[in-house]
Each structure stands twice: as structure tokens, then as C-alpha cells.
Amino acid sequence: MRIVFIGPPGAGKGTQSLRVAKDLGVTHLSTGEVLRESRERGAVIGKRAAVYLDAGKLVPDEIVIELVAYRLAESDCKSGYLFDGFPRTLAQAKSLDALLAQQDAPLHAAIEFVIPEEELLERLSKRGREDDTKERIRERLRQHSEITVPMTEYYEELGILYRIDAVGTPDEVFARIGEALAGIDQS
Ligand code: AMP
């Protein structure tokens, strides 16, 4: 199964994507996590991304696409994967499709987490991650609604977009994702 998870910060993508990837037995990849780790290690990609991570802005497409192309070529992605937080722009979505077309292995599903902004602000204020200051949170939400939400139309047109109500307990949300994925043609 080849799946992408789309959603604003605080929607529960991280928790759910780990759980769903484990359940399906596919590789989990969070671009945000890879970028943070690569920055901590002092790697070139991390250094290039640092200024954007600090500002709560999207890292430029070419950096993220390079990272994903490299990861997709690794053997653990052959039997399926779940991308958490990628793609986030239309350019990323189109680049991913081009990469997957070369492998004749298109996406099965794009899962969008839908959640009201007040609920997100409440959750994020409790999370306390390093990039969760008020200003950065506001910027990340703005980038999500202005750049990432319009991208979902692309997947809607392709007929592979599934919108999930992300309000509820982790078990409830997990069950909703399971229901959506159960109806998917994996051929
Ligand atoms: P996340 O852990 O998914 O919330 O991502 C944390 C931060 O990493 C984001 O605020 C962006 O700065 C950066 N990032 C992660 N994934 C992407 C992506 N697909 N495109 C651009 N920036 C990204």
C-alpha cells in the first residue's frame, strides 16, 4: 500500500501514521522528522532546512523532493510506505507522481485529516515541541491552509482523496482511517 497523510500541525498525523504503518506493515516516513534529525546531525540537508524550520515555514520543494527521491529508492519502500507530512505543496505532489510513474507504482490513497483550528491551537499549546511557539504555530497553520489545503484538490481530482474527521480519541480516528483504507483497490 502506498499512502500519504495530509493535515495541519497538531491533527494527530504523527501518532496515527506510526500506528497505521505498523498495522499495514509498511515503511513510515515523516519528512519533518527526517529534517529535524538531519539538522541535529549537522547534515547538509539539515543545515539548508534550518532557517525554514525555525521560522515555521515550509522547506523549499527541491530540498524535500531530493530527500524523498533518495528515500524512495531504498529497498524498504518497495513493499509500500506511508508518508507523513509529504507532499505539502502541489509541486511536491506532482514530483512525487512523476517519481512513482517511473516505478509504475502510483499512490493508493491520500488521507486528509480535517480538524477545526480552535482544536488545533488547544492541542498544540499542550504539546510543547521546540517548533511550537505561538508565532511559529500561527505561521505553520497559515502555510497549511494557504498552500497545502489547495493541493488536496489535486488528489480529489485523481479520485484518491479520503477526508477523515480528526476530532475524537486516537482509537476513534484510527478506526475511521481503517474504514477508509478498507475500501481501497490495491491493484
Ligand atoms: P512536521 O513534523 O510534519 O510538522 O514538519 C515540521 C516542519 O518540517 C514543517 O513546519 C516544515 O518546516 C518542515 N517540513 C516537513 N515536511 C515538509 C514538506 N513536505 N514540505 C516542506 N516543509 C516540510
Coordinates of N, CA and C and ligand atoms in Angstrom, one line a residue:
M1 N 0.8 -1.2 0.0 CA 0.0 0.0 0.0 C 0.9 1.3 0.0
R2 N 0.5 2.2 -0.8 CA 1.3 3.5 -0.9 C 0.3 4.6 -0.5
I3 N 0.6 5.2 0.6 CA -0.3 6.2 1.2 C 0.4 7.5 1.6
V4 N -0.3 8.6 1.5 CA 0.2 9.9 2.1 C -0.8 10.4 3.1
F5 N -0.3 11.0 4.2 CA -1.1 11.6 5.2 C -0.9 13.1 5.0
I6 N -2.1 13.8 5.0 CA -2.0 15.3 4.8 C -2.8 15.9 6.0
G7 N -2.3 16.9 6.6 CA -3.0 17.5 7.7 C -2.2 18.6 8.4
P8 N -2.9 19.5 9.1 CA -2.2 20.6 9.8 C -1.4 20.1 11.0
P9 N -0.5 20.9 11.5 CA 0.2 20.5 12.7 C -0.8 20.3 13.8
G10 N -0.6 19.3 14.6 CA -1.5 19.1 15.7 C -2.7 18.2 15.4
A11 N -2.8 17.8 14.2 CA -4.0 17.0 13.8 C -3.9 15.5 14.2
G12 N -2.8 15.1 14.7 CA -2.6 13.7 15.1 C -2.0 12.8 14.0
K13 N -1.5 13.4 13.0 CA -0.9 12.7 11.9 C 0.3 11.8 12.3
G14 N 1.1 12.4 13.2 CA 2.3 11.6 13.7 C 1.9 10.3 14.4
T15 N 1.1 10.4 15.4 CA 0.6 9.3 16.1 C -0.1 8.3 15.2
Q16 N -1.0 8.7 14.4 CA -1.8 7.8 13.6 C -0.9 7.2 12.5
S17 N 0.0 8.0 11.9 CA 0.8 7.4 10.8 C 1.7 6.3 11.3
L18 N 2.2 6.4 12.5 CA 3.1 5.3 13.1 C 2.2 4.1 13.3
R19 N 1.0 4.3 13.8 CA 0.2 3.2 14.1 C -0.3 2.5 12.8
V20 N -0.8 3.3 11.9 CA -1.3 2.7 10.6 C -0.2 2.0 9.8
A21 N 1.0 2.6 9.8 CA 2.2 2.0 9.1 C 2.5 0.6 9.7
K22 N 2.5 0.5 11.0 CA 2.7 -0.7 11.7 C 1.7 -1.7 11.4
D23 N 0.4 -1.3 11.5 CA -0.7 -2.2 11.2 C -0.6 -2.8 9.8
L24 N -0.2 -1.9 8.8 CA -0.2 -2.4 7.4 C 1.1 -3.1 7.1
G25 N 2.1 -2.9 7.9 CA 3.4 -3.5 7.7 C 4.2 -2.7 6.6
V26 N 4.0 -1.4 6.5 CA 4.7 -0.6 5.5 C 5.7 0.4 6.2
T27 N 6.6 0.9 5.4 CA 7.6 1.8 5.9 C 7.0 3.2 6.3
H28 N 7.3 3.7 7.4 CA 6.8 5.0 7.8 C 7.9 6.1 7.5
L29 N 7.5 7.2 6.9 CA 8.4 8.2 6.7 C 7.8 9.6 6.9
S30 N 8.4 10.3 7.9 CA 7.9 11.7 8.2 C 9.0 12.6 7.7
T31 N 8.7 13.5 6.8 CA 9.7 14.4 6.3 C 10.1 15.4 7.4
G32 N 9.2 15.8 8.2 CA 9.5 16.7 9.3 C 10.5 16.1 10.3
E33 N 10.3 14.8 10.5 CA 11.3 14.1 11.4 C 12.6 14.0 10.8
V34 N 12.7 13.6 9.5 CA 14.0 13.4 8.8 C 14.7 14.8 8.8
L35 N 13.9 15.9 8.6 CA 14.6 17.2 8.5 C 15.1 17.6 9.9
R36 N 14.4 17.3 10.9 CA 14.8 17.6 12.3 C 16.1 16.8 12.7
E37 N 16.0 15.5 12.4 CA 17.2 14.7 12.7 C 18.4 15.1 11.9
S38 N 18.2 15.4 10.6 CA 19.3 15.7 9.8 C 20.0 17.1 10.2
R39 N 19.1 17.9 10.8 CA 19.7 19.2 11.3 C 20.5 18.9 12.6
E40 N 20.0 18.0 13.5 CA 20.7 17.7 14.7 C 22.0 17.0 14.4
R41 N 22.1 16.2 13.4 CA 23.4 15.6 13.0 C 24.3 16.5 12.3
G42 N 23.8 17.7 11.9 CA 24.6 18.7 11.2 C 24.8 18.3 9.7
A43 N 23.9 17.5 9.2 CA 24.0 17.1 7.8 C 23.6 18.3 6.9
V44 N 24.1 18.2 5.6 CA 23.9 19.3 4.7 C 22.5 19.7 4.5
I45 N 21.6 18.7 4.3 CA 20.2 19.0 4.1 C 19.6 19.7 5.3
G46 N 20.0 19.3 6.5 CA 19.5 19.9 7.8 C 20.0 21.3 7.9
K47 N 21.2 21.6 7.4 CA 21.7 23.0 7.5 C 20.9 23.9 6.6
R48 N 20.6 23.3 5.4 CA 19.9 24.1 4.4 C 18.4 24.3 4.9
A49 N 17.9 23.4 5.6 CA 16.5 23.5 6.1 C 16.3 24.3 7.3
A50 N 17.4 24.5 8.1 CA 17.2 25.0 9.5 C 16.5 26.4 9.5
V51 N 16.8 27.3 8.6 CA 16.2 28.6 8.7 C 14.7 28.5 8.5
Y52 N 14.2 27.6 7.7 CA 12.8 27.4 7.4 C 12.1 26.8 8.6
L53 N 12.8 25.8 9.2 CA 12.2 25.1 10.3 C 12.0 26.1 11.5
D54 N 13.0 26.9 11.7 CA 13.0 27.9 12.7 C 11.8 28.9 12.6
A55 N 11.5 29.2 11.3 CA 10.5 30.2 11.0 C 9.1 29.6 10.9
G56 N 9.0 28.3 11.0 CA 7.7 27.6 10.8 C 7.3 27.7 9.4
K57 N 8.2 27.8 8.5 CA 7.9 27.9 7.1 C 8.2 26.6 6.4
L58 N 7.5 26.4 5.3 CA 7.8 25.1 4.5 C 9.2 25.2 4.0
V59 N 9.9 24.1 4.0 CA 11.2 24.0 3.5 C 11.0 23.9 1.9
P60 N 11.9 24.6 1.2 CA 11.7 24.6 -0.3 C 11.6 23.3 -0.9
D61 N 10.7 23.2 -1.9 CA 10.4 22.0 -2.6 C 11.6 21.1 -3.0
E62 N 12.6 21.8 -3.6 CA 13.7 21.0 -4.1 C 14.4 20.2 -3.0
I63 N 14.5 20.8 -1.8 CA 15.2 20.1 -0.7 C 14.4 18.9 -0.3
V64 N 13.1 19.1 -0.2 CA 12.2 18.0 0.3 C 12.1 16.9 -0.7
I65 N 12.0 17.3 -2.0 CA 11.8 16.3 -3.1 C 13.1 15.5 -3.2
E66 N 14.3 16.1 -3.0 CA 15.6 15.4 -3.1 C 15.6 14.3 -2.0
L67 N 15.2 14.7 -0.8 CA 15.2 13.8 0.3 C 14.2 12.6 0.1
V68 N 13.1 12.9 -0.5 CA 12.1 11.8 -0.7 C 12.5 10.9 -1.8
A69 N 13.1 11.5 -2.9 CA 13.5 10.7 -4.0 C 14.6 9.7 -3.5
Y70 N 15.5 10.1 -2.7 CA 16.5 9.3 -2.2 C 16.0 8.2 -1.3
R71 N 15.0 8.5 -0.5 CA 14.4 7.5 0.4 C 13.6 6.5 -0.4
L72 N 12.8 7.0 -1.4 CA 12.0 6.1 -2.2 C 12.8 5.0 -2.9
A73 N 14.1 5.3 -3.2 CA 14.9 4.4 -3.9 C 15.4 3.2 -3.0
E74 N 15.2 3.4 -1.7 CA 15.8 2.4 -0.8 C 14.8 1.2 -0.7
S75 N 15.4 0.0 -0.4 CA 14.6 -1.2 -0.6 C 13.4 -1.3 0.4
D76 N 13.5 -0.7 1.5 CA 12.3 -0.8 2.5 C 11.1 -0.1 2.0
C77 N 11.2 0.7 0.9 CA 10.0 1.3 0.3 C 9.3 0.5 -0.8
K78 N 10.0 -0.6 -1.2 CA 9.5 -1.4 -2.3 C 8.1 -2.0 -2.0
S79 N 7.9 -2.4 -0.7 CA 6.7 -3.1 -0.5 C 5.6 -2.2 0.1
G80 N 5.8 -0.9 0.0 CA 4.8 0.0 0.5 C 5.3 1.0 1.5
Y81 N 4.6 2.1 1.6 CA 5.1 3.1 2.6 C 3.9 4.0 2.9
L82 N 4.1 4.8 4.0 CA 3.2 5.8 4.4 C 4.0 7.1 4.7
F83 N 3.7 8.1 3.9 CA 4.4 9.4 4.0 C 3.6 10.3 4.9
D84 N 4.2 10.8 5.9 CA 3.6 11.6 6.9 C 4.1 13.0 6.8
G85 N 3.2 13.9 6.3 CA 3.6 15.3 6.1 C 4.3 15.6 4.7
F86 N 4.2 14.7 3.8 CA 4.7 14.9 2.5 C 3.7 14.2 1.5
P87 N 3.3 14.8 0.4 CA 3.6 16.2 0.0 C 2.8 17.3 0.7
R88 N 3.3 18.5 0.7 CA 2.6 19.6 1.3 C 2.4 20.7 0.3
T89 N 2.9 20.6 -0.9 CA 2.6 21.6 -2.0 C 2.2 20.9 -3.2
L90 N 1.6 21.6 -4.2 CA 1.2 21.0 -5.4 C 2.4 20.5 -6.2
A91 N 3.5 21.3 -6.1 CA 4.8 20.9 -6.8 C 5.3 19.6 -6.3
Q92 N 5.2 19.4 -5.0 CA 5.7 18.2 -4.3 C 4.8 17.0 -4.8
A93 N 3.5 17.3 -4.8 CA 2.6 16.2 -5.2 C 2.8 15.7 -6.6
K94 N 3.1 16.7 -7.5 CA 3.4 16.4 -8.9 C 4.7 15.7 -9.1
S95 N 5.7 16.1 -8.3 CA 7.0 15.5 -8.4 C 6.9 14.1 -7.9
L96 N 6.2 13.9 -6.8 CA 6.0 12.5 -6.3 C 5.4 11.6 -7.4
D97 N 4.3 12.1 -8.0 CA 3.7 11.3 -9.0 C 4.6 11.0 -10.2
A98 N 5.5 11.9 -10.5 CA 6.4 11.7 -11.6 C 7.4 10.6 -11.2
L99 N 7.9 10.6 -9.9 CA 8.8 9.6 -9.4 C 8.1 8.2 -9.4
L100 N 6.8 8.2 -9.0 CA 6.1 6.9 -8.9 C 5.7 6.4 -10.3
A101 N 5.5 7.3 -11.2 CA 5.2 6.8 -12.6 C 6.4 6.1 -13.2
Q102 N 7.6 6.5 -12.8 CA 8.8 5.8 -13.3 C 8.8 4.4 -12.8
Q103 N 8.3 4.2 -11.6 CA 8.3 2.9 -11.0 C 7.0 2.1 -11.3
D104 N 6.1 2.7 -12.0 CA 4.8 2.1 -12.3 C 4.1 1.7 -11.0
A105 N 4.2 2.6 -10.0 CA 3.6 2.2 -8.7 C 3.0 3.5 -8.1
P106 N 1.7 3.8 -8.6 CA 1.1 5.0 -8.2 C 0.5 4.9 -6.7
L107 N 0.2 6.1 -6.2 CA -0.4 6.1 -4.8 C -1.7 5.4 -4.8
H108 N -2.1 4.8 -3.7 CA -3.4 4.2 -3.5 C -4.3 5.2 -2.8
A109 N -3.8 6.0 -1.9 CA -4.7 6.9 -1.1 C -3.9 8.1 -0.6
A110 N -4.6 9.3 -0.5 CA -4.2 10.4 0.2 C -5.2 10.7 1.3
I111 N -4.8 10.6 2.5 CA -5.7 10.7 3.7 C -5.6 12.1 4.2
E112 N -6.6 12.9 4.2 CA -6.6 14.3 4.8 C -7.2 14.3 6.1
F113 N -6.5 14.8 7.1 CA -7.1 15.0 8.5 C -7.8 16.3 8.6
V114 N -9.1 16.3 8.9 CA -9.9 17.5 8.9 C -10.2 17.8 10.4
I115 N -9.8 19.1 10.8 CA -10.0 19.4 12.2 C -10.1 20.9 12.3
P116 N -11.0 21.4 13.2 CA -11.2 22.9 13.3 C -9.9 23.5 14.0
E117 N -9.7 24.8 13.6 CA -8.4 25.5 14.0 C -8.4 25.7 15.5
E118 N -9.6 25.9 16.2 CA -9.5 26.1 17.7 C -9.0 24.9 18.4
E119 N -9.4 23.7 17.9 CA -9.0 22.4 18.5 C -7.5 22.3 18.3
L120 N -7.0 22.7 17.1 CA -5.5 22.6 16.9 C -4.7 23.4 17.8
L121 N -5.2 24.7 18.0 CA -4.5 25.6 18.8 C -4.4 25.1 20.3
E122 N -5.5 24.5 20.7 CA -5.6 23.9 22.0 C -4.6 22.8 22.2
R123 N -4.6 21.9 21.2 CA -3.7 20.7 21.2 C -2.2 21.2 21.2
L124 N -1.9 22.1 20.3 CA -0.5 22.5 20.1 C 0.0 23.2 21.3
S125 N -0.8 24.0 22.0 CA -0.4 24.7 23.1 C 0.1 23.7 24.3
K126 N -0.5 22.5 24.2 CA -0.1 21.5 25.2 C 1.1 20.7 24.8
R127 N 1.4 20.6 23.5 CA 2.4 19.7 23.0 C 3.8 20.0 23.4
G128 N 4.2 21.4 23.3 CA 5.5 21.8 23.8 C 6.7 21.4 23.0
R129 N 6.5 21.1 21.6 CA 7.7 20.7 20.8 C 8.5 22.0 20.6
E130 N 9.7 21.8 20.2 CA 10.6 23.0 20.1 C 10.1 24.0 19.0
D131 N 9.4 23.5 18.0 CA 8.9 24.5 17.0 C 7.4 24.9 17.2
D132 N 7.0 24.7 18.5 CA 5.6 25.0 18.8 C 5.4 26.4 19.5
T133 N 6.2 27.4 19.2 CA 6.0 28.7 19.8 C 4.7 29.3 19.1
K134 N 4.1 30.2 19.8 CA 2.8 30.8 19.3 C 2.9 31.3 17.8
E135 N 4.0 32.0 17.6 CA 4.2 32.7 16.3 C 4.4 31.6 15.2
R136 N 5.2 30.6 15.5 CA 5.5 29.6 14.6 C 4.3 28.7 14.3
I137 N 3.5 28.5 15.3 CA 2.3 27.7 15.2 C 1.4 28.4 14.2
R138 N 1.2 29.8 14.4 CA 0.3 30.5 13.5 C 0.8 30.5 12.1
E139 N 2.1 30.6 11.9 CA 2.7 30.6 10.6 C 2.5 29.2 9.9
R140 N 2.7 28.1 10.7 CA 2.5 26.8 10.1 C 1.1 26.5 9.8
L141 N 0.1 27.0 10.6 CA -1.3 26.9 10.2 C -1.6 27.7 9.0
R142 N -1.0 28.9 8.9 CA -1.3 29.7 7.7 C -0.8 29.0 6.4
Q143 N 0.4 28.5 6.5 CA 1.0 27.8 5.3 C 0.2 26.6 5.0
H144 N -0.4 25.9 6.0 CA -1.2 24.7 5.7 C -2.4 25.1 4.9
S145 N -3.1 26.2 5.5 CA -4.4 26.5 4.8 C -4.2 27.2 3.4
E146 N -3.1 27.9 3.3 CA -2.9 28.6 2.0 C -2.2 27.7 0.9
I147 N -1.4 26.8 1.4 CA -0.6 26.1 0.4 C -1.0 24.6 0.3
T148 N -1.1 24.0 1.5 CA -1.4 22.5 1.5 C -2.8 22.2 1.2
V149 N -3.8 22.9 1.8 CA -5.2 22.6 1.5 C -5.5 22.6 0.0
P150 N -5.1 23.7 -0.7 CA -5.4 23.7 -2.2 C -4.8 22.5 -2.9
M151 N -3.7 21.9 -2.4 CA -3.1 20.7 -3.0 C -4.0 19.5 -3.0
T152 N -4.9 19.5 -1.9 CA -5.7 18.3 -1.8 C -6.7 18.2 -3.0
E153 N -7.0 19.3 -3.6 CA -7.9 19.2 -4.8 C -7.3 18.3 -5.9
Y154 N -5.9 18.4 -6.0 CA -5.2 17.6 -7.0 C -5.6 16.1 -6.7
Y155 N -5.5 15.7 -5.5 CA -5.8 14.3 -5.2 C -7.3 14.0 -5.3
E156 N -8.1 15.0 -5.1 CA -9.5 14.8 -5.2 C -9.8 14.5 -6.7
E157 N -9.2 15.3 -7.6 CA -9.4 15.1 -9.0 C -8.9 13.7 -9.4
L158 N -7.9 13.2 -8.8 CA -7.4 11.9 -9.1 C -8.2 10.8 -8.6
G159 N -9.2 11.2 -7.7 CA -10.1 10.2 -7.1 C -9.5 9.4 -6.0
I160 N -8.4 9.9 -5.4 CA -7.8 9.0 -4.3 C -7.8 9.8 -2.9
L161 N -8.6 10.9 -2.8 CA -8.6 11.7 -1.6 C -9.6 11.1 -0.6
Y162 N -9.2 10.9 0.6 CA -10.2 10.4 1.7 C -10.1 11.4 2.8
R163 N -11.2 12.1 3.1 CA -11.2 13.1 4.2 C -11.6 12.4 5.5
I164 N -10.8 12.6 6.6 CA -11.1 11.9 7.8 C -11.3 13.0 8.9
D165 N -12.4 12.8 9.6 CA -12.7 13.7 10.8 C -11.7 13.3 11.9
A166 N -10.8 14.3 12.2 CA -9.7 14.0 13.1 C -10.0 14.5 14.5
V167 N -11.3 14.8 14.8 CA -11.7 15.1 16.2 C -12.2 13.8 16.8
G168 N -11.6 13.5 18.0 CA -12.0 12.3 18.7 C -10.8 11.7 19.3
T169 N -11.0 10.5 19.9 CA -9.9 9.8 20.6 C -9.0 9.2 19.5
P170 N -7.7 8.9 19.9 CA -6.9 8.3 18.9 C -7.5 7.0 18.3
D171 N -8.2 6.2 19.2 CA -8.8 5.0 18.7 C -9.9 5.2 17.7
E172 N -10.7 6.3 18.0 CA -11.8 6.6 17.0 C -11.2 7.0 15.7
V173 N -10.2 7.9 15.7 CA -9.6 8.3 14.4 C -8.9 7.2 13.7
F174 N -8.3 6.3 14.4 CA -7.6 5.1 13.8 C -8.7 4.3 13.1
A175 N -9.8 4.1 13.8 CA -10.9 3.3 13.2 C -11.4 3.9 11.9
R176 N -11.5 5.2 11.9 CA -12.0 5.9 10.7 C -11.0 5.7 9.5
I177 N -9.8 5.8 9.8 CA -8.8 5.6 8.8 C -8.9 4.2 8.2
G178 N -9.0 3.3 9.2 CA -9.2 1.8 8.8 C -10.3 1.6 7.8
E179 N -11.4 2.3 8.1 CA -12.6 2.2 7.3 C -12.4 2.7 5.9
A180 N -11.7 3.8 5.8 CA -11.4 4.4 4.5 C -10.5 3.5 3.7
L181 N -9.4 3.0 4.4 CA -8.5 2.2 3.7 C -9.0 0.8 3.3
A182 N -10.0 0.3 4.0 CA -10.6 -1.0 3.7 C -11.3 -1.0 2.3
G183 N -11.7 0.2 1.9 CA -12.4 0.2 0.6 C -11.5 0.4 -0.6
I184 N -10.2 0.4 -0.4 CA -9.3 0.8 -1.4 C -8.8 -0.3 -2.3
D185 N -8.9 -0.1 -3.6 CA -8.4 -1.1 -4.6 C -6.9 -1.0 -4.6
Q186 N -6.2 -2.1 -4.2 CA -4.8 -2.1 -4.1 C -4.0 -2.7 -5.3
S187 N -4.8 -2.8 -6.4 CA -4.2 -3.5 -7.6 C -3.2 -2.5 -8.2
Ligands
AMP1 P1 6.1 18.2 10.7 O1 6.9 17.3 11.7 O2 5.5 17.3 9.6 O3 5.1 19.0 11.4 O4 7.1 19.2 10.0 C1 7.9 20.1 10.7 C2 8.4 21.1 9.8 O5 9.3 20.5 8.8 C3 7.4 21.9 9.0 O6 6.9 23.0 9.7 C4 8.3 22.3 7.8 O7 9.1 23.4 8.1 C5 9.1 21.1 7.5 N1 8.5 20.2 6.6 C6 8.1 18.9 6.8 N2 7.6 18.3 5.8 C7 7.7 19.2 4.8 C8 7.3 19.2 3.4 N3 6.7 18.2 2.8 N4 7.5 20.4 2.7 C9 8.1 21.4 3.2 N5 8.4 21.5 4.5 C10 8.3 20.4 5.3

